[in-house]
CSV table of C-alpha atoms in Angstrom, one decimal:
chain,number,residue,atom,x,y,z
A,1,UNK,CA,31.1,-67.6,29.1
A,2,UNK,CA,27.9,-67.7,29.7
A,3,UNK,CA,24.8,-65.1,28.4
A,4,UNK,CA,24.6,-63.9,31.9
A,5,UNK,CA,28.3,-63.2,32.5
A,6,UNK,CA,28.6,-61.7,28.7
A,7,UNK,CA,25.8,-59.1,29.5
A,8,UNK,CA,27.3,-58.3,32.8
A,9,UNK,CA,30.6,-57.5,31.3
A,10,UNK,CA,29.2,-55.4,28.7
A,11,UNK,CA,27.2,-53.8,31.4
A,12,UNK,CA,30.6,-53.1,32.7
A,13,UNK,CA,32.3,-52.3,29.5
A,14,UNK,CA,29.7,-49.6,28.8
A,15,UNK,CA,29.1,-48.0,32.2
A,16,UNK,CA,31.2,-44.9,31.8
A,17,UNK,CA,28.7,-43.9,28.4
A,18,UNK,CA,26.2,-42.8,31.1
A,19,UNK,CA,27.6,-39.5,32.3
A,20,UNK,CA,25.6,-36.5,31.0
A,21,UNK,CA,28.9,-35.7,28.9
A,22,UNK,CA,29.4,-39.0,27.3
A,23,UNK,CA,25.8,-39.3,26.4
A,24,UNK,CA,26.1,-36.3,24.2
A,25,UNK,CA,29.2,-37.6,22.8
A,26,UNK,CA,27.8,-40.6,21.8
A,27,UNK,CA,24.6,-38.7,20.3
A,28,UNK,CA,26.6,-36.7,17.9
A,29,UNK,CA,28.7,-39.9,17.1
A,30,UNK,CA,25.0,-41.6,16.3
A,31,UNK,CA,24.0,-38.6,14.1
A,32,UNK,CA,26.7,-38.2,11.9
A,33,UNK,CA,26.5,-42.3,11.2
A,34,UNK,CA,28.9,-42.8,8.2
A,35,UNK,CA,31.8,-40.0,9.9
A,36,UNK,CA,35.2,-40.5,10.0
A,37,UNK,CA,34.9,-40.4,14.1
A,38,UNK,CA,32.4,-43.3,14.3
A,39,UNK,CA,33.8,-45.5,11.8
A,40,UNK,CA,36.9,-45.5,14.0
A,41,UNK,CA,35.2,-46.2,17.2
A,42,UNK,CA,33.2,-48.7,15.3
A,43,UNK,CA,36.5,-50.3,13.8
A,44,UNK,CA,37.7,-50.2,17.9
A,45,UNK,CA,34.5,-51.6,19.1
A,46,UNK,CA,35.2,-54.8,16.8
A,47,UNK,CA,38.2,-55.7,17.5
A,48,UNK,CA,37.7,-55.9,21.4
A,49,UNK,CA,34.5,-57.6,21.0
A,50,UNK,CA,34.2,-61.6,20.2
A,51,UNK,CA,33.0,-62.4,16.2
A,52,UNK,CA,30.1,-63.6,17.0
A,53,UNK,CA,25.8,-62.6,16.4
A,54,UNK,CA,26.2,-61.7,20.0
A,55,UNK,CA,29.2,-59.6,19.7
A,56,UNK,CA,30.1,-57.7,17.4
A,57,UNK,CA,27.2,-57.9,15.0
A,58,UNK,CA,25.0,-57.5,17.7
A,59,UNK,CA,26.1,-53.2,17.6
A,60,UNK,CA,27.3,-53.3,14.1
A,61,UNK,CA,25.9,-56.2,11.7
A,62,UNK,CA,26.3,-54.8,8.5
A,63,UNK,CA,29.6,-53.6,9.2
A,64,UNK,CA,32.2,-55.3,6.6
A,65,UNK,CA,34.6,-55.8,9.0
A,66,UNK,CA,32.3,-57.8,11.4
A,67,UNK,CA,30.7,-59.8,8.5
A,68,UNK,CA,34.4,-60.6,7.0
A,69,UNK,CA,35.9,-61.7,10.3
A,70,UNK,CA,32.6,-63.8,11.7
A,71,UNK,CA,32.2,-65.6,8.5
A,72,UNK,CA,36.1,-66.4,8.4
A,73,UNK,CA,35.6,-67.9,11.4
A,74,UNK,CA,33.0,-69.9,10.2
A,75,UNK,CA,34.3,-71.1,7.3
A,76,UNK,CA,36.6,-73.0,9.8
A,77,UNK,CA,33.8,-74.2,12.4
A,78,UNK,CA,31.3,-75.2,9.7
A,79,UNK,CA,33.8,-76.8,7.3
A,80,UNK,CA,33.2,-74.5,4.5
A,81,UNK,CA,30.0,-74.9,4.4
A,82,UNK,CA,27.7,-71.5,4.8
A,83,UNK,CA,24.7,-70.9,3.8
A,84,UNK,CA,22.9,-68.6,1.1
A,85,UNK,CA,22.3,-65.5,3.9
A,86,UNK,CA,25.7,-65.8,4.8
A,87,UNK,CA,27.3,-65.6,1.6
A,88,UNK,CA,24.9,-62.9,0.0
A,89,UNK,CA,26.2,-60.8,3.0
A,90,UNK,CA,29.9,-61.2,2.0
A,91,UNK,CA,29.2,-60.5,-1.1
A,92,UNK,CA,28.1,-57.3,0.2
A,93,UNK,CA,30.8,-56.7,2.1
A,94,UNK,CA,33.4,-57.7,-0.7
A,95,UNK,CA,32.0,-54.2,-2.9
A,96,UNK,CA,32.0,-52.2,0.8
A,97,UNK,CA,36.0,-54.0,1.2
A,98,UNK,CA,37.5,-55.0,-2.3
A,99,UNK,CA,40.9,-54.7,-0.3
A,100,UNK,CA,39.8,-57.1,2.4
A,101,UNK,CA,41.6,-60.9,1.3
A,102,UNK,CA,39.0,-62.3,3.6
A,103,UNK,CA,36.3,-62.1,1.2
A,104,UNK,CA,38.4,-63.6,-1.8
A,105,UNK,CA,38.7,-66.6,0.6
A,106,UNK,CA,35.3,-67.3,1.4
A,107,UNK,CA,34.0,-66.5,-2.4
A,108,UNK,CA,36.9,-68.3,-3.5
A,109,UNK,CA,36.2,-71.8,-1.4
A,110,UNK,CA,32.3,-71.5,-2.8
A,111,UNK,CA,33.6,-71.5,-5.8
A,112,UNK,CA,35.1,-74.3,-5.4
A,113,UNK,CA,32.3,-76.2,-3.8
A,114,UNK,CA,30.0,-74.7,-6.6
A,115,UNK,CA,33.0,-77.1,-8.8
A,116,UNK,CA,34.1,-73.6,-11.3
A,117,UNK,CA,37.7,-74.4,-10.0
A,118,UNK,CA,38.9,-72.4,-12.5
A,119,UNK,CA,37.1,-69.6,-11.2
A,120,UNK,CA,37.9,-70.5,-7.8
A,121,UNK,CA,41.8,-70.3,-8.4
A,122,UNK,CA,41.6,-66.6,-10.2
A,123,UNK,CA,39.6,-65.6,-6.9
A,124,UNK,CA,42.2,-66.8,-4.1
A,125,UNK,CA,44.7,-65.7,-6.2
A,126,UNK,CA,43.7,-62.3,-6.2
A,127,UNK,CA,43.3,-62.6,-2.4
A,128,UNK,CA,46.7,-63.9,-1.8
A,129,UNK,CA,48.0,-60.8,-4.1
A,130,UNK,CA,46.1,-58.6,-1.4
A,131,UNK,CA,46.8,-60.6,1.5
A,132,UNK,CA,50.4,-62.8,1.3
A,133,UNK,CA,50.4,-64.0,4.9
A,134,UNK,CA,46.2,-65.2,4.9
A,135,UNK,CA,47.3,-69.3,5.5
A,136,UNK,CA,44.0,-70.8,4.1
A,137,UNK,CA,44.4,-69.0,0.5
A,138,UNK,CA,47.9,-70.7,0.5
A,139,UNK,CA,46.3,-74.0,1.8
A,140,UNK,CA,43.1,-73.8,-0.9
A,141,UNK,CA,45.7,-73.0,-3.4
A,142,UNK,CA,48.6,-75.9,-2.6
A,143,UNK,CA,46.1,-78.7,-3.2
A,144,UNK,CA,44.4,-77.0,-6.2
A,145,UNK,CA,47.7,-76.9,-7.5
A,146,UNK,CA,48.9,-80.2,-6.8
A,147,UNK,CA,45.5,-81.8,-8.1
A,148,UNK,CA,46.5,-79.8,-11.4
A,149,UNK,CA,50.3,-80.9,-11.3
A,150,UNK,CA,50.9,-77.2,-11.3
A,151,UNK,CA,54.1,-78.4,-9.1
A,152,UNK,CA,56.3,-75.0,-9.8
A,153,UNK,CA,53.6,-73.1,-7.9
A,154,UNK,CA,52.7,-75.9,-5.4
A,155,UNK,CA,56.4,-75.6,-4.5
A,156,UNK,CA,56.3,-71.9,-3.9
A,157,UNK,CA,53.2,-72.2,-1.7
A,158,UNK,CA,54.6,-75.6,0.1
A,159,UNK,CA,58.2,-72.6,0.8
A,160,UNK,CA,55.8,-69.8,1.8
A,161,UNK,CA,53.7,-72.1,4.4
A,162,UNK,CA,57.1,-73.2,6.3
A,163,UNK,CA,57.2,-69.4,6.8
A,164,UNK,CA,53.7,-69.2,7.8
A,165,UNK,CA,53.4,-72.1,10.2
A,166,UNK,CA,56.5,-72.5,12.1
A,167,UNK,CA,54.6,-75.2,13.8
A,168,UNK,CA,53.9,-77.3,11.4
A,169,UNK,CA,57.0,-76.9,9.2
A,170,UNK,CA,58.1,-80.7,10.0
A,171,UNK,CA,54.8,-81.8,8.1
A,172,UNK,CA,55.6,-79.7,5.1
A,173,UNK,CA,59.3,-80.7,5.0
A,174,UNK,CA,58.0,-84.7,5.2
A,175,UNK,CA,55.1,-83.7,1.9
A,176,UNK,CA,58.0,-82.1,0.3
A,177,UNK,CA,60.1,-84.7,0.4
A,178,UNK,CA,58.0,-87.1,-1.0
A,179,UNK,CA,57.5,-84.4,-3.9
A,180,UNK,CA,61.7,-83.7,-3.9
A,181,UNK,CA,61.8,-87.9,-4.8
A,182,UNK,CA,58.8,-88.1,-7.1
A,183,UNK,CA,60.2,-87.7,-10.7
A,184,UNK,CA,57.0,-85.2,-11.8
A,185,UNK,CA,57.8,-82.5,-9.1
A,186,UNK,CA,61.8,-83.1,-8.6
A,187,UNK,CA,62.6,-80.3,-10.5
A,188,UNK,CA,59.9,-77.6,-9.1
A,189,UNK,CA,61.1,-78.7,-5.1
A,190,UNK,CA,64.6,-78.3,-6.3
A,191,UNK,CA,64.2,-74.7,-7.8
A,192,UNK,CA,62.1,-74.0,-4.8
A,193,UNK,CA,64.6,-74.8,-2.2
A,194,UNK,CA,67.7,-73.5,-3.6
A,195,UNK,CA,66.0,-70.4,-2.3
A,196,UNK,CA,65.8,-71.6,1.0
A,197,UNK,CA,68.6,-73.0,2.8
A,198,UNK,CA,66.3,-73.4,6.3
A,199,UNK,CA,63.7,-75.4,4.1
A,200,UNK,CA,66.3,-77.5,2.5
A,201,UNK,CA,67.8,-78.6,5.8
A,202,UNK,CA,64.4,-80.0,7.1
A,203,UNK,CA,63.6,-81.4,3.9
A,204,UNK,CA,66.5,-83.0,4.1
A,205,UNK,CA,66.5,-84.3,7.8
A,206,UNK,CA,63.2,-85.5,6.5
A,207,UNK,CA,64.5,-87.7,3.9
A,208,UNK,CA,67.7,-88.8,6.7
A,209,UNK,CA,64.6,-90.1,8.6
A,210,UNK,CA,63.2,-91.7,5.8
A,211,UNK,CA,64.2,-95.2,3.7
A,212,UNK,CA,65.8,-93.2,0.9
A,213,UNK,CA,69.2,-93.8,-0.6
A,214,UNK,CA,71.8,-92.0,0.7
A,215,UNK,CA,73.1,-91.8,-2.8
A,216,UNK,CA,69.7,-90.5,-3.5
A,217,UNK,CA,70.1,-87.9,-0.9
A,218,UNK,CA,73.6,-86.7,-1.8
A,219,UNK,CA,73.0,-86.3,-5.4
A,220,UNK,CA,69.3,-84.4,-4.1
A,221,UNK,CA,71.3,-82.1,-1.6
A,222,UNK,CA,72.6,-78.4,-3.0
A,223,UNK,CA,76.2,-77.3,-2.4
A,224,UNK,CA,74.8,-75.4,0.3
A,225,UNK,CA,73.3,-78.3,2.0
A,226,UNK,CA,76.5,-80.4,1.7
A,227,UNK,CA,78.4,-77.9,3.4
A,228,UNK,CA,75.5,-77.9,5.9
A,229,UNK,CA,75.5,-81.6,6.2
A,230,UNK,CA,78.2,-81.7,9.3
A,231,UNK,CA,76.5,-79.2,11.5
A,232,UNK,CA,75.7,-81.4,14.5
A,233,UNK,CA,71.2,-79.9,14.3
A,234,UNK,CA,71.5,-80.9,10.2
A,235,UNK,CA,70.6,-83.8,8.3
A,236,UNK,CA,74.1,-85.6,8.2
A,237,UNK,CA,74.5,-86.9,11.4
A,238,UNK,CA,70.5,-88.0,11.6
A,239,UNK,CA,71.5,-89.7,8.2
A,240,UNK,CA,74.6,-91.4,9.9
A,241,UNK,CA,72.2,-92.7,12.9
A,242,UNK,CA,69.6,-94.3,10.5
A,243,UNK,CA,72.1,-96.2,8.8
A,244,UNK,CA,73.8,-97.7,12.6
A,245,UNK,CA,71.3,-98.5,13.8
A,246,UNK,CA,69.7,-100.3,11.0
A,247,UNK,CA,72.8,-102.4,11.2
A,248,UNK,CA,74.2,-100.9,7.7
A,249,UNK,CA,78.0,-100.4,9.2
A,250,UNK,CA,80.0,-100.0,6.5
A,251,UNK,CA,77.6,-98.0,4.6
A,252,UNK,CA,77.5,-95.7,8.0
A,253,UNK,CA,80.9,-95.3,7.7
A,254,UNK,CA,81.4,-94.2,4.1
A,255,UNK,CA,78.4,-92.2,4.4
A,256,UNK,CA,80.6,-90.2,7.4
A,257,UNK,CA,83.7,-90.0,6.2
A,258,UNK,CA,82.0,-88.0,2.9
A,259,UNK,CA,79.9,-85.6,5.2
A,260,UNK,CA,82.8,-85.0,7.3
A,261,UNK,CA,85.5,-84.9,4.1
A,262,UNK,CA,87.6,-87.3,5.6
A,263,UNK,CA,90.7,-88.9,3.3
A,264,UNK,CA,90.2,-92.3,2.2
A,265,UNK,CA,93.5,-93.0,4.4
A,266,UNK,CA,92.2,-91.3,7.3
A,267,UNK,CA,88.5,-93.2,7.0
A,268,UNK,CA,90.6,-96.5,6.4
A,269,UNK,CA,92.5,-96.2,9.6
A,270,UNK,CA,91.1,-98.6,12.4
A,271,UNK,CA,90.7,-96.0,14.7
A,272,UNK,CA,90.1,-92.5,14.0
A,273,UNK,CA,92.2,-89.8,15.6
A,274,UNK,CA,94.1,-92.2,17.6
A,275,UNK,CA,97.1,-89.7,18.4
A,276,UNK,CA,94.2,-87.2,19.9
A,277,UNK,CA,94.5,-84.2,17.7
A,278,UNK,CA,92.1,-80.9,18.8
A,279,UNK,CA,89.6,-81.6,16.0
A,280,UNK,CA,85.9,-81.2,16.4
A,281,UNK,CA,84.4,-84.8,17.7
A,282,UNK,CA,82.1,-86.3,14.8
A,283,UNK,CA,80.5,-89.6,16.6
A,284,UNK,CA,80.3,-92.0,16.4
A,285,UNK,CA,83.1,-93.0,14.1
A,286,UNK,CA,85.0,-90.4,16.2
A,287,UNK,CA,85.6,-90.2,19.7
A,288,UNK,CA,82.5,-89.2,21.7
A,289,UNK,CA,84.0,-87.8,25.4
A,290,UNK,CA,82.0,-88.1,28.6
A,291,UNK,CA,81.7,-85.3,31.0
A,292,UNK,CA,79.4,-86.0,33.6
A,293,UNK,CA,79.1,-86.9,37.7
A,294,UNK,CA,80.8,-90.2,36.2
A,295,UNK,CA,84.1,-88.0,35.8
A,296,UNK,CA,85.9,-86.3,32.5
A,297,UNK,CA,87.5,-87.4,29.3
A,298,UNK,CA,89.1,-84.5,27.4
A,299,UNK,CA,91.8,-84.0,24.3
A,300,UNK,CA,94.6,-82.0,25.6
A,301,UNK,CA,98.1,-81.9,24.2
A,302,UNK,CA,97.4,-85.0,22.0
A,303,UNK,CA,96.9,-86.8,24.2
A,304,UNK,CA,93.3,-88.0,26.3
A,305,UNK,CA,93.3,-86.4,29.9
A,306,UNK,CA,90.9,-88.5,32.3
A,307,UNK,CA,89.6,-87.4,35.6
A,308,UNK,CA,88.0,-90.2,37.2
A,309,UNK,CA,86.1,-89.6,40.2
A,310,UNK,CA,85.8,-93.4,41.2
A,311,UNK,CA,82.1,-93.1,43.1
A,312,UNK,CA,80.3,-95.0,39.6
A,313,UNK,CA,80.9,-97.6,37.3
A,314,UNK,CA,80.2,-96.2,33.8
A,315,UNK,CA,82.0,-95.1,30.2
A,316,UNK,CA,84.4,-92.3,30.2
A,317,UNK,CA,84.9,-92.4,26.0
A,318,UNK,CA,84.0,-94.5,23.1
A,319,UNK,CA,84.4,-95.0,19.4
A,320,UNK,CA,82.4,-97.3,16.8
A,321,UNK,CA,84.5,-99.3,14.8
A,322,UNK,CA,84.5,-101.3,11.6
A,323,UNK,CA,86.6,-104.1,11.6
A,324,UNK,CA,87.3,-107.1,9.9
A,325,UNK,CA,87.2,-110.4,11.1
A,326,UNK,CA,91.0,-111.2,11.7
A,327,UNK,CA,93.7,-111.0,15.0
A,328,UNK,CA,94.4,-107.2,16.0
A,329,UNK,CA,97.3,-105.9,18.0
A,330,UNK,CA,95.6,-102.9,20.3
A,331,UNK,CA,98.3,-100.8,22.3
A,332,UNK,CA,98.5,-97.7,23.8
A,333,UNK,CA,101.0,-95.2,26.3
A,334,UNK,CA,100.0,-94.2,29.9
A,335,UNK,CA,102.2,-91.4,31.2
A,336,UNK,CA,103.4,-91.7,35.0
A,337,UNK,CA,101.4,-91.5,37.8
A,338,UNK,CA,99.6,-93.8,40.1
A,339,UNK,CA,96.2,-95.4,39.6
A,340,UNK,CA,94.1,-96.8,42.5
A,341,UNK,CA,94.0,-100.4,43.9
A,342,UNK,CA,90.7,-100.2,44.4
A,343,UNK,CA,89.0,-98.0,41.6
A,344,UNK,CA,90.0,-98.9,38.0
A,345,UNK,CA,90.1,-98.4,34.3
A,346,UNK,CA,89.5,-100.6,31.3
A,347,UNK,CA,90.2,-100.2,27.7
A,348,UNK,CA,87.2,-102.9,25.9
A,349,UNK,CA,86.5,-104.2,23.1
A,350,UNK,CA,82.4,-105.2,22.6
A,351,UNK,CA,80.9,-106.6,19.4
A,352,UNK,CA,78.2,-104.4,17.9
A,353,UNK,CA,76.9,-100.8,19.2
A,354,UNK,CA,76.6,-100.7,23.5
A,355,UNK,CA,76.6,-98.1,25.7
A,356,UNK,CA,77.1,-97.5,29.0
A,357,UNK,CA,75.4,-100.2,31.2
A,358,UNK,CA,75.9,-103.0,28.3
A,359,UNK,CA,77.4,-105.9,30.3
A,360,UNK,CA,78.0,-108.6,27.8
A,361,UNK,CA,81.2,-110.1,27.4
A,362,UNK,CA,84.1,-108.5,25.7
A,363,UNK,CA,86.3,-109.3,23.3
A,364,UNK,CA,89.1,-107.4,24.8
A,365,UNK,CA,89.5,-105.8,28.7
A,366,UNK,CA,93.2,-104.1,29.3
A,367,UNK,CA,93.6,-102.5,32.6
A,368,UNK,CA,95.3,-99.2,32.4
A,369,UNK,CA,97.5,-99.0,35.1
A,370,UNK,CA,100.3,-96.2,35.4
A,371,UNK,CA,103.6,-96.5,37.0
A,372,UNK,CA,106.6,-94.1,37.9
A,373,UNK,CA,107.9,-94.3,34.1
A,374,UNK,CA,105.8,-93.7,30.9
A,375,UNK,CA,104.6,-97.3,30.2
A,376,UNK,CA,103.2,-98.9,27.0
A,377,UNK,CA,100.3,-101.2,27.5
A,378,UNK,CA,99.1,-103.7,24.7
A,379,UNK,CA,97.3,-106.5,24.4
A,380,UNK,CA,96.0,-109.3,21.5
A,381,UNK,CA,92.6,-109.0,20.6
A,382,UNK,CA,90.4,-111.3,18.3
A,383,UNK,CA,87.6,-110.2,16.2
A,384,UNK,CA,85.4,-113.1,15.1
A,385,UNK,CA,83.0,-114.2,11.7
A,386,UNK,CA,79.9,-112.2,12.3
A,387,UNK,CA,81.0,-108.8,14.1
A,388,UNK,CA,80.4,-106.1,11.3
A,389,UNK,CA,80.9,-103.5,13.7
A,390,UNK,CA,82.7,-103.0,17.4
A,391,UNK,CA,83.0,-100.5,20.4
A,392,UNK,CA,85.9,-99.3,21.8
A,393,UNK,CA,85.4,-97.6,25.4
A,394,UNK,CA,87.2,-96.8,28.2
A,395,UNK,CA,85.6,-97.5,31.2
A,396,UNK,CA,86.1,-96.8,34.9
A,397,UNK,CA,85.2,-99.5,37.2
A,398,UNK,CA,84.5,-98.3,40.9
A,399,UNK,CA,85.2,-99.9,44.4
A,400,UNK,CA,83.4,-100.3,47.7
A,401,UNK,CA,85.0,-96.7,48.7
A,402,UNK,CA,85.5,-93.8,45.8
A,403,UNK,CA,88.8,-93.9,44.7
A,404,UNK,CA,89.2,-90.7,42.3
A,405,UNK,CA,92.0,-91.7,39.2
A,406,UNK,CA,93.4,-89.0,37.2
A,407,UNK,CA,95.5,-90.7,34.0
A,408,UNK,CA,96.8,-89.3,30.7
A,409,UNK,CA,96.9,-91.8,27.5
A,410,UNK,CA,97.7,-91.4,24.3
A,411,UNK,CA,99.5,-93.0,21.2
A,412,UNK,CA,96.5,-95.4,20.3
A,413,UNK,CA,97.6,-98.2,17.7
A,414,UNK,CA,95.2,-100.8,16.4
A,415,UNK,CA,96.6,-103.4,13.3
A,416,UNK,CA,96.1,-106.3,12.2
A,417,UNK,CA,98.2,-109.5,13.0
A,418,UNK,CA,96.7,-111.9,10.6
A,419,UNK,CA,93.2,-112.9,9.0
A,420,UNK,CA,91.0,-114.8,10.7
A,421,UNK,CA,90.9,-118.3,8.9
A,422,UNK,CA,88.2,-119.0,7.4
């Protein structure tokens, strides 16, 4: 704004002082100075005007409030650095406001420029006891107490700045985490956490992110957080993710079957859920079920109900797999009903993780065509050296003119003929 404008809005601001009534108002407000009444209007009058020499200190420049709240300010524009004038004036206002945090802060951070971080600490302390939400006394404090490996309290300040700054609470969950692994300050991020279930999760999505061990993680991770660890927005399926697709398949997949509590016979079987129970879907190891403009694959009756709509080529449902190299026997029952000449669907086989534009060749492609009797499709499939991991989708395939298909499927079977030789 410039000065212009700023005087011309105050001109504003101030017009309706100059009625005979107001004026005498405002004399007997001037007289009595150091009232009750004025030091209200006063308080007001800072608040709605901007902290700055041509604000609010302009009408009130000794006030404490003004002082406080311009310096604060300034403590954040100039970097912490303020001069002698400036500082003799908070002072000032620190014996007029003892209760004011504001002043602990900027005595405190001169303190520690002055290098009496002992002193320094004492002072922001007291101003965080006075004033638990002021965000730079918690932020002067963290890295005076991780540059003293005072990592119990650094802990607590690291929990009540995720409060503080919603915004930033990804940044302190990542500087936790490095903190949670660090031997030092394992203990003091563990304590601190346990209190905080919200805190725990993002610390832990952190380290899902990260290179850590799942092991690591796991044996990190409170009963709380295990329990958390199959929620779909928590750190067990982001942990699941990193692993696929940094290629570590079978890790993936014992990593999974812990944070979803699957039985070792259950996580052995080469395709999960293949009879189509109503469970809750825990890609990608478990089904994942399109709905889309593409058509509608849904678990109903045990059994997978698809709605087709024929107008798109694209995936309907898929599952990762982890098989071995060897010859598998893949078969499954279509109930009756009639499937278009023109629009089709595939059950596939393709090496590695695809989705659902991949085009590269198969290892397996069964039509599923339905007929007036309940029929049961299967087919031989071979899974060579050097696949650690497949995809099994069912695809629809569409024609020239859409050709909707509606098919129900169930009674999956996938095992294993014979090992591939070596």
């Amino acid at each position: 704004m410039s000065r212009k404008s700023y005087r011309s809005g105050n001109k504003d601001r101030f017009a309706g002082l100059r009625t005979p009534r107001n004026i005498v108002s405002t004399v007997v407000l001037l007289s009595v100075g150091a009232s009750v009444g004025w030091l209200s209007i006063e308080a007001a009058m800072i608040r709605s005007l901007p902290a700055t020499p041509a604000g609010s200190l302009r009408f009130v420049p000794n006030n404490p409030e003004a002082i406080l709240r311009r310096t604060t300010t300034m403590l954040v524009a100039h970097r912490g650095i303020l001069d002698t004038n400036t500082l003799d004036a908070v002072r000032r206002a620190a014996a007029v406001a003892p209760l004011d945090a504001r002043a602990y802060l900027i005595i405190g951070h001169q303190q520690l420029l002055d290098h009496t971080p002992g002193r320094a600490v004492a002072t922001l302390e007291a101003g965080q006891r006075l004033d638990p939400r002021q965000r730079l006394i918690h932020l002067l404090l963290l890295d005076r107490y991780l540059r003293t490996a005072r990592y119990a309290d650094a802990a607590t300040q690291f929990s009540v700045l995720a409060r503080l700054l919603g915004a930033t609470q990804p940044a302190i969950a990542t500087a936790m985490a490095k903190m949670m692994i660090a031997p030092e300050t394992r203990a003091a991020i563990l304590r601190t956490l346990r209190t905080d279930p919200a805190l725990e999760r993002n610390v832990l999505l952190a380290l899902a992110k990260s290179d850590t061990a799942p092991s690591v993680i796991f044996a990190l991770a409170s009963p709380t957080a295990h329990a958390d660890a199959s929620n779909p927005a928590s750190w067990g399926p982001v942990l699941v993710d990193r692993l696929v697709s940094r290629r570590q398949y079978s890790t993936a997949r014992s990593v999974w079957q812990r944070i979803y509590g699957l039985s070792p016979a259950i996580a052995a079987m080469p395709i999960i859920n293949p009879s189509f129970h109503k469970i809750s879907p825990s890609p990608p190891f478990d089904w994942t079920l399109i709905a889309s403009g593409l058509g509608a694959a849904d678990i109903r009756n045990n059994a997978l109900s698809i709605d087709y709509y024929g107008r798109d080529s694209g995936e309907l449902a898929r599952q990762l797999l982890v098989l071995d190299p060897g010859r598998y026997r893949f078969a499954f029952t279509i109930d009756p009903g009639k499937t278009d000449n023109t629009s089709k669907l595939f059950w596939s086989l393709v090496c590695g993780t695809t989705n659902a534009t991949d085009d590269r060749e198969p290892l397996m492609n069964v039509a599923v065509t339905a007929t007036a009797r309940p029929r049961r499709i299967n087919t031989d499939v071979v899974i060579p050296s050097g696949c650690p991991a497949q995809t099994l989708r069912l695809r629809g395939e569409a024609a020239d003119f859409p050709a909707p298909i509606a098919a129900t499927l169930h009674d999956l079977d996938l095992r294993l003929l014979s090992e591939v030789e070596p």
